[in-house]
Coordinates of C-alpha atoms in Angstrom, one line a residue:
M1 CA 18.2 -1.5 -11.0
N2 CA 15.1 -3.2 -9.3
H3 CA 11.8 -2.1 -10.7
R4 CA 8.9 -2.5 -8.2
F5 CA 5.6 -3.5 -9.6
S6 CA 2.1 -3.5 -8.2
I7 CA 0.0 -6.6 -8.3
R8 CA -3.1 -4.3 -8.0
R9 CA -2.0 -2.3 -11.0
R10 CA -1.1 -5.4 -13.1
L11 CA -4.6 -7.0 -12.3
L12 CA -6.3 -3.7 -13.2
L13 CA -4.4 -3.3 -16.4
L14 CA -5.0 -6.9 -17.4
L15 CA -8.7 -7.0 -16.5
V16 CA -9.5 -3.6 -18.0
S17 CA -7.6 -4.5 -21.2
L18 CA -9.4 -7.9 -21.5
V19 CA -12.8 -6.4 -20.7
T20 CA -12.2 -3.5 -23.1
L21 CA -11.3 -5.8 -26.0
L22 CA -14.3 -8.0 -25.3
W23 CA -16.5 -4.8 -25.0
L24 CA -15.2 -3.5 -28.3
G25 CA -15.9 -6.8 -30.0
A26 CA -19.4 -6.9 -28.5
V27 CA -20.1 -3.2 -29.6
L28 CA -18.8 -3.9 -33.1
A29 CA -20.9 -7.1 -33.4
S30 CA -23.9 -5.2 -32.0
F31 CA -23.3 -2.3 -34.5
L32 CA -23.1 -4.7 -37.5
Q33 CA -26.2 -6.6 -36.3
M34 CA -28.0 -3.3 -35.7
R35 CA -27.1 -1.9 -39.1
Q36 CA -28.2 -5.1 -40.8
E37 CA -31.5 -5.0 -39.0
L38 CA -31.9 -1.3 -39.9
N39 CA -31.3 -2.0 -43.5
H40 CA -33.8 -4.7 -43.4
L41 CA -36.3 -2.3 -41.9
F42 CA -35.6 0.4 -44.5
D43 CA -36.1 -2.4 -47.3
E44 CA -39.4 -3.2 -45.8
E45 CA -40.3 0.5 -45.8
L46 CA -39.2 0.9 -49.3
L47 CA -41.3 -2.0 -50.4
Q48 CA -44.3 -0.5 -48.5
W49 CA -44.0 2.8 -50.3
A50 CA -43.9 0.8 -53.6
R51 CA -47.0 -1.1 -52.6
T52 CA -48.7 2.2 -51.7
L53 CA -47.7 3.7 -55.0
L54 CA -48.8 0.7 -57.0
H55 CA -52.3 0.6 -55.3
S56 CA -52.9 4.3 -55.1
P57 CA -55.5 5.8 -57.6
G58 CA -54.2 9.3 -56.9
A59 CA -50.6 8.5 -57.5
S60 CA -50.0 11.6 -59.4
T61 CA -50.3 13.6 -56.1
L62 CA -48.4 11.1 -54.0
I63 CA -45.4 12.7 -52.1
L64 CA -42.9 10.4 -50.4
P65 CA -41.1 11.9 -47.3
P66 CA -37.4 12.3 -47.5
F67 CA -34.8 10.8 -45.1
P68 CA -34.4 13.0 -42.1
D69 CA -31.0 14.8 -41.9
R70 CA -30.8 17.3 -39.1
D71 CA -27.4 18.5 -40.2
N72 CA -28.3 19.1 -43.8
P73 CA -32.0 18.9 -44.6
Q74 CA -31.6 20.3 -48.1
R75 CA -29.5 17.3 -49.4
A76 CA -30.9 16.2 -52.8
D77 CA -30.1 12.6 -52.2
L78 CA -32.4 12.4 -49.3
Y79 CA -35.5 12.3 -51.5
R80 CA -36.9 9.1 -52.8
P81 CA -37.6 9.3 -56.6
Y82 CA -40.5 7.1 -57.7
R83 CA -42.3 6.2 -60.9
L84 CA -45.7 4.5 -61.6
Q85 CA -46.2 3.3 -65.2
S86 CA -48.8 1.3 -67.0
L87 CA -47.7 -1.5 -69.2
G88 CA -50.0 -0.3 -71.9
K89 CA -50.5 3.5 -71.3
G90 CA -47.0 4.6 -70.2
I91 CA -46.0 6.7 -67.1
L92 CA -49.0 7.4 -64.9
A93 CA -47.1 9.3 -62.1
S94 CA -43.5 10.2 -61.3
S95 CA -41.5 12.4 -59.0
H96 CA -38.8 14.9 -59.5
G97 CA -35.6 13.1 -60.4
S98 CA -37.5 9.9 -61.6
E99 CA -35.7 10.2 -65.0
I100 CA -32.6 8.4 -63.4
L101 CA -34.7 5.3 -62.6
P102 CA -33.8 2.4 -65.0
P103 CA -36.5 1.0 -67.4
W104 CA -38.5 -1.9 -66.2
H105 CA -38.3 -5.4 -67.7
P106 CA -39.9 -8.6 -66.6
A107 CA -36.6 -10.0 -65.1
T108 CA -36.3 -7.0 -62.7
P109 CA -35.8 -8.3 -59.1
M110 CA -38.1 -6.9 -56.3
L111 CA -35.1 -5.4 -54.5
Q112 CA -31.7 -4.6 -56.0
N113 CA -28.7 -2.2 -55.8
V114 CA -28.3 -0.1 -58.9
R115 CA -25.9 2.5 -59.9
M116 CA -27.7 5.6 -61.2
N117 CA -26.3 9.1 -61.9
G118 CA -22.9 8.0 -60.5
E119 CA -24.3 6.9 -57.1
E120 CA -25.4 3.6 -55.4
W121 CA -29.2 3.3 -55.0
R122 CA -31.5 0.8 -53.5
L123 CA -34.4 0.1 -55.9
A124 CA -37.7 -1.6 -55.1
T125 CA -39.9 -2.7 -58.0
L126 CA -43.4 -4.1 -57.7
T127 CA -45.9 -5.1 -60.4
D128 CA -49.5 -6.4 -60.5
G129 CA -49.3 -7.4 -64.2
R130 CA -51.0 -4.1 -65.3
R131 CA -48.8 -1.5 -63.6
V132 CA -45.2 -1.2 -62.4
A133 CA -44.2 0.9 -59.3
Q134 CA -40.5 1.8 -58.7
V135 CA -39.1 3.6 -55.7
A136 CA -35.5 4.2 -55.0
E137 CA -33.3 5.3 -52.0
N138 CA -29.9 6.7 -52.1
L139 CA -27.6 4.2 -50.2
D140 CA -25.3 6.9 -49.0
A141 CA -28.2 8.7 -47.4
R142 CA -29.5 5.4 -46.0
Q143 CA -26.1 4.6 -44.6
D144 CA -25.8 8.0 -42.9
V145 CA -29.2 7.6 -41.3
T146 CA -28.4 4.0 -40.3
D147 CA -25.1 5.0 -38.7
E148 CA -26.7 7.8 -36.9
I149 CA -29.4 5.6 -35.4
A150 CA -26.9 2.9 -34.5
Q151 CA -24.7 5.6 -32.9
Q152 CA -27.5 7.0 -30.8
L153 CA -28.5 3.4 -29.7
L154 CA -24.9 2.5 -28.8
T155 CA -24.0 5.7 -27.0
P156 CA -25.0 4.4 -23.6
L157 CA -22.6 1.5 -24.1
W158 CA -19.7 4.0 -24.2
L159 CA -20.7 5.3 -20.8
V160 CA -20.6 1.7 -19.5
L161 CA -16.9 1.3 -20.1
P162 CA -15.6 3.8 -17.6
L163 CA -18.2 2.6 -15.1
L164 CA -17.1 -0.9 -15.7
A165 CA -13.5 0.1 -15.1
L166 CA -14.4 1.6 -11.8
V167 CA -16.3 -1.6 -10.8
I168 CA -13.3 -3.7 -11.7
G169 CA -11.0 -1.4 -9.7
F170 CA -13.2 -1.7 -6.7
A171 CA -13.5 -5.5 -7.1
V172 CA -9.6 -5.8 -7.3
R173 CA -9.2 -3.6 -4.2
Q174 CA -11.7 -5.6 -2.3
G175 CA -10.1 -8.8 -3.6
L176 CA -6.7 -7.7 -2.3
A177 CA -8.1 -6.6 1.1
P178 CA -6.8 -9.8 2.8
L179 CA -3.3 -9.0 1.6
R180 CA -3.5 -5.5 3.0
D181 CA -4.8 -6.9 6.3
L182 CA -1.9 -9.3 6.6
T183 CA 0.5 -6.4 5.9
A184 CA -1.0 -4.3 8.6
R185 CA -0.8 -7.2 11.1
L186 CA 2.9 -7.6 10.2
E187 CA 3.6 -3.9 10.5
E188 CA 2.1 -3.8 14.0
R189 CA 4.2 -6.6 15.3
Q190 CA 7.0 -5.7 17.6
P191 CA 10.6 -6.6 16.4
Q192 CA 10.9 -9.2 19.1
A193 CA 7.5 -10.8 18.3
L194 CA 8.3 -14.0 16.5
Q195 CA 5.4 -16.1 17.4
P196 CA 3.4 -17.6 14.4
I197 CA 0.7 -15.4 12.7
G198 CA -2.7 -16.8 13.3
G199 CA -6.1 -16.1 12.0
P200 CA -8.0 -17.1 8.8
V201 CA -6.5 -16.1 5.5
P202 CA -7.5 -16.9 1.8
T203 CA -6.2 -20.1 0.3
E204 CA -3.9 -18.2 -2.1
L205 CA -2.1 -16.5 1.0
Q206 CA -1.8 -19.6 3.0
P207 CA 1.6 -20.7 1.4
L208 CA 3.0 -17.2 2.1
L209 CA 1.8 -17.3 5.7
D210 CA 3.3 -20.8 6.2
A211 CA 6.6 -19.6 4.8
L212 CA 6.6 -16.5 7.1
N213 CA 5.7 -18.6 10.2
G214 CA 8.5 -21.1 9.3
L215 CA 10.9 -18.1 9.0
F216 CA 9.7 -16.8 12.4
R217 CA 10.3 -20.2 14.0
R218 CA 13.8 -20.5 12.6
V219 CA 14.8 -16.9 13.5
D220 CA 13.3 -17.4 17.0
A221 CA 15.3 -20.7 17.4
A222 CA 18.6 -18.9 16.2
F223 CA 17.9 -16.1 18.6
A224 CA 17.3 -18.5 21.4
R225 CA 20.6 -20.3 20.7
E226 CA 22.5 -17.0 20.6
Q227 CA 20.9 -15.8 23.8
E228 CA 21.5 -19.1 25.6
F229 CA 25.1 -19.1 24.4
T230 CA 25.6 -15.4 25.6
A231 CA 24.0 -16.2 28.9
H232 CA 26.0 -19.4 29.5
A233 CA 29.3 -17.7 28.4
A234 CA 28.7 -14.7 30.7
H235 CA 27.8 -16.9 33.6
E236 CA 30.9 -19.1 33.1
L237 CA 33.0 -15.9 32.9
R238 CA 31.8 -14.4 36.2
T239 CA 33.3 -17.0 38.5
P240 CA 36.8 -17.0 37.1
L241 CA 36.8 -13.2 36.8
A242 CA 35.8 -12.9 40.4
G243 CA 38.5 -15.3 41.4
L244 CA 41.1 -13.5 39.3
R245 CA 40.2 -10.2 41.0
I246 CA 40.6 -11.8 44.5
H247 CA 44.0 -13.2 43.6
A248 CA 45.1 -9.9 42.1
Q249 CA 44.0 -8.0 45.2
L250 CA 45.8 -10.5 47.5
A251 CA 48.9 -10.2 45.4
L252 CA 48.6 -6.4 45.5
R253 CA 48.7 -6.5 49.4
H254 CA 51.9 -8.3 49.3
A255 CA 53.6 -6.4 46.4
E256 CA 57.0 -5.2 47.4
S257 CA 57.8 -2.7 44.5
S258 CA 55.8 0.1 43.1
A259 CA 56.1 -1.5 39.6
E260 CA 54.4 -4.6 40.9
R261 CA 51.7 -2.7 42.7
E262 CA 51.0 -0.6 39.4
A263 CA 50.9 -3.8 37.3
L264 CA 48.5 -5.6 39.7
Q265 CA 46.3 -2.4 40.0
G266 CA 46.1 -2.6 36.2
V267 CA 45.1 -6.3 36.5
V268 CA 42.3 -5.4 38.8
Q269 CA 41.0 -2.6 36.7
G270 CA 41.1 -4.8 33.6
V271 CA 39.1 -7.5 35.5
D272 CA 36.6 -4.8 36.6
R273 CA 36.1 -3.8 33.0
A274 CA 35.7 -7.4 31.9
T275 CA 33.3 -8.0 34.7
H276 CA 31.2 -4.9 33.6
V277 CA 31.1 -6.4 30.0
V278 CA 29.9 -9.7 31.3
E279 CA 27.2 -8.0 33.5
Q280 CA 26.0 -6.0 30.4
L281 CA 26.0 -9.2 28.3
L282 CA 23.9 -10.8 30.9
A283 CA 21.5 -7.9 31.0
L284 CA 21.2 -7.9 27.3
A285 CA 20.6 -11.7 27.3
R286 CA 17.8 -11.3 30.0
L287 CA 16.3 -8.5 27.9
E288 CA 16.3 -10.5 24.7
A289 CA 14.9 -13.6 26.5
D290 CA 12.0 -11.7 28.2
Q291 CA 8.7 -12.2 26.5
P292 CA 7.0 -9.0 25.2
R293 CA 4.3 -8.8 27.9
R294 CA 2.6 -5.6 29.1
D295 CA 1.2 -6.8 32.4
E296 CA 2.8 -4.2 34.9
Y297 CA 2.0 -0.7 35.7
I298 CA 5.2 1.1 36.4
D299 CA 5.2 4.1 38.8
V300 CA 7.9 6.2 37.1
P301 CA 8.5 8.6 40.1
A302 CA 8.9 5.7 42.5
L303 CA 11.3 3.9 40.2
V304 CA 13.4 7.0 39.6
Q305 CA 13.5 7.6 43.4
R306 CA 14.7 4.1 44.0
L307 CA 17.4 4.5 41.4
S308 CA 18.5 7.8 42.8
V309 CA 19.0 6.1 46.2
A310 CA 20.9 3.3 44.7
F311 CA 23.4 5.6 42.9
A312 CA 23.7 8.2 45.5
A313 CA 26.9 6.7 47.0
S314 CA 28.7 6.3 43.8
A315 CA 27.7 9.7 42.7
A316 CA 28.8 11.3 45.9
A317 CA 32.1 9.5 45.7
K318 CA 32.9 11.3 42.5
G319 CA 31.4 14.7 43.6
I320 CA 28.4 14.4 41.2
R321 CA 25.0 15.7 42.0
L322 CA 22.0 13.6 41.0
T323 CA 18.5 15.2 40.9
A324 CA 15.0 14.0 39.7
Q325 CA 12.0 16.1 38.7
G326 CA 8.7 15.4 37.1
P327 CA 4.9 15.3 37.5
S328 CA 3.1 12.7 39.6
P329 CA 1.4 10.5 38.9
A330 CA 3.3 9.2 35.9
I331 CA 2.6 5.7 34.8
L332 CA 4.0 3.3 32.1
T333 CA 2.4 0.0 31.2
G334 CA 5.0 -2.7 30.5
R335 CA 7.8 -4.7 32.1
K336 CA 9.3 -2.8 35.0
T337 CA 12.6 -4.7 34.5
W338 CA 13.0 -3.1 31.0
L339 CA 12.6 0.5 32.1
E340 CA 14.8 -0.1 35.2
I341 CA 17.6 -1.6 33.0
A342 CA 17.3 1.4 30.5
L343 CA 17.5 4.1 33.4
R344 CA 20.1 2.3 35.3
N345 CA 22.4 2.2 32.2
L346 CA 21.9 5.9 31.5
V347 CA 22.6 6.9 35.1
D348 CA 25.6 4.5 35.3
N349 CA 27.1 5.9 32.1
A350 CA 26.6 9.6 33.3
I351 CA 28.4 8.8 36.5
R352 CA 31.1 6.7 34.9
Y353 CA 32.0 9.3 32.3
G354 CA 31.2 12.5 34.2
P355 CA 34.0 14.4 35.9
A356 CA 33.7 15.8 39.4
G357 CA 31.2 18.5 39.8
T358 CA 28.8 17.0 37.1
N359 CA 25.0 17.5 37.5
I360 CA 22.9 14.7 36.4
R361 CA 19.1 15.4 36.0
I362 CA 16.4 12.8 35.6
T363 CA 13.3 14.4 34.3
W364 CA 10.0 13.1 32.8
E365 CA 6.7 14.4 31.3
A366 CA 3.2 12.9 31.5
G367 CA -0.2 13.7 30.1
G368 CA -3.2 12.4 31.8
G369 CA -1.1 10.4 34.1
R370 CA 0.6 8.6 31.2
T371 CA 4.3 9.1 30.8
S372 CA 5.2 10.4 27.4
W373 CA 9.0 10.7 27.8
I374 CA 11.9 10.3 30.4
E375 CA 15.2 12.1 30.0
V376 CA 18.6 11.8 31.6
C377 CA 20.8 14.8 31.1
D378 CA 24.3 15.7 32.3
N379 CA 26.7 18.6 31.8
G380 CA 29.8 16.3 31.4
P381 CA 32.1 16.0 28.4
G382 CA 29.3 14.9 26.0
V383 CA 29.9 13.2 22.8
P384 CA 30.9 14.6 19.3
A385 CA 27.9 15.6 17.1
D386 CA 28.8 13.0 14.5
A387 CA 28.6 10.3 17.1
L388 CA 25.0 11.0 18.3
L389 CA 23.4 8.7 15.8
R390 CA 25.9 5.8 16.4
I391 CA 26.1 5.7 20.2
F392 CA 23.2 3.3 20.3
Q393 CA 25.0 0.8 18.1
P394 CA 26.3 -2.3 20.0
F395 CA 29.9 -2.0 21.1
Y396 CA 30.3 1.6 19.8
R397 CA 32.4 3.7 22.1
D398 CA 33.5 7.3 21.8
P399 CA 37.4 6.9 21.4
K400 CA 38.2 9.6 23.9
S401 CA 36.0 8.3 26.6
A402 CA 37.1 4.7 25.9
E403 CA 40.7 5.7 26.5
E404 CA 39.8 7.4 29.8
E405 CA 37.2 5.1 31.4
G406 CA 37.0 2.0 29.2
G407 CA 33.5 0.7 29.0
S408 CA 31.8 -2.1 27.0
G409 CA 30.0 -0.1 24.4
L410 CA 26.8 -2.0 25.3
G411 CA 25.0 0.4 27.7
L412 CA 23.2 2.6 25.3
A413 CA 22.5 -0.3 23.0
I414 CA 20.7 -1.9 26.0
V415 CA 18.9 1.4 26.6
Q416 CA 17.6 1.4 23.0
R417 CA 16.6 -2.2 23.1
A418 CA 14.8 -1.9 26.5
T419 CA 13.0 1.2 25.3
E420 CA 11.9 -0.5 22.0
A421 CA 10.6 -3.4 24.1
L422 CA 8.3 -0.8 25.9
G423 CA 7.0 0.5 22.6
G424 CA 9.1 3.5 22.4
H425 CA 12.6 4.7 21.1
A426 CA 15.6 6.6 22.4
E427 CA 17.2 9.7 21.0
A428 CA 20.5 11.4 22.0
S429 CA 21.2 15.1 21.8
A430 CA 23.7 17.6 23.0
A431 CA 22.7 19.2 26.3
A432 CA 22.4 23.0 26.4
E433 CA 25.2 23.2 29.0
G434 CA 27.5 21.0 27.0
G435 CA 26.8 17.5 28.1
L436 CA 24.7 14.7 26.8
C437 CA 21.0 14.2 26.9
V438 CA 19.2 10.9 26.2
R439 CA 15.4 11.0 26.0
L440 CA 13.2 7.9 26.0
F441 CA 10.0 8.5 24.1
F442 CA 7.0 6.3 24.6
S443 CA 4.0 6.1 22.2
P444 CA 0.7 7.5 23.7
M445 CA -1.0 4.2 22.6
S446 CA 1.6 1.9 24.2
P447 CA 0.8 2.5 27.8
G448 CA -3.0 2.2 27.5
E449 CA -3.2 -1.0 25.5
G450 CA -3.2 -3.3 28.4
P451 CA -1.6 -6.6 28.8
G452 CA -1.3 -8.7 25.7
E453 CA -3.1 -6.2 23.4
K454 CA -0.3 -6.1 20.9
G455 CA 0.0 -9.8 20.8
K456 CA -3.7 -10.3 20.2
R457 CA -3.6 -8.0 17.2
A458 CA -0.5 -9.8 15.8

């Protein structure tokens, strides 16, 4: 089972993952650095309170503000216990809870962590030789305040991450724009357009473009060899087939028995079928070899009228009525030969397989003078419903019709190929009166592009 993957998705996933990891590392480092700086500021503040206490004559009325905690302002550990004592006279001032402060001794450091009353505290101790000031802060309370401040300062960084992901997505999309442009140019090309793809492309796409152009050249050369072989083979077969038919007709004139005449008549019919196949192969070869140019304005009503006159005799010989109806003007832009080949094959098939009394109708529709579709319908035997999608395949023939009229199986394949060359497509359906309808659809944009427009975009 083949799993399709998206380059864009892989790039997005890789870039967003890497950026997220780097971002998380940067946020963590910023958080740790910020917490360290805040602890340093709190230590400086604690020392400042100790200095204020040490040099305040009214120390007995000094009140130190607690840590702010908006969630729980009544927390007991938010208050800073302090004590001011004289080295000769004892305690001069103290706050509520100061009894947990450790006794001072000369080796006491200026800042230290001490465990008091089962909790960790930060203790600042200052002395001027006569008095000692001690102020403590609960480390859990300090940590809560530090984390809250750090979180408030880092909150904008959390909003940066989704914005950064959007920027990366936009950058990846813009970076892949040349690939989308190349895809669009390839999708616009006609199936028979095998000329190299030109235009500037990024350096990373140049090897792919070179490989595609090399493939186009090889396929074009292979098609050219195949078309040349088909054309040469068909031309080489026309002369011996014509000679064989003449000899068979001469022998038919001098045949003495009915068995000989019947056998020679079968030879003539077989030669006619082979000649028809050769003519179809030649038409297909000419169609494939024709370059995809759109440099002719085709007058559809005039072309249909000319074909009606050309097939009038063969239709009358079988008792078939041929009619044409549609608006005028009705214009197509493209190669007139392509449309003529398509319509000629459709009318020829309808006459060839239609019984006496068949009605063949050629109709078309146009909007703003531009032909949107052309249809050839008959009320003949038609084709089975399961064969409607296969009749455009080369060499496909309805078994019943093949037994009765022969045929090459190339006529409708040529119709589809010629219609595609004009920028459209052919569809077959059962006619309301029981025959076959083949409609040639043409894109509204195809007729108006003008000569060479498709080639310029490719």
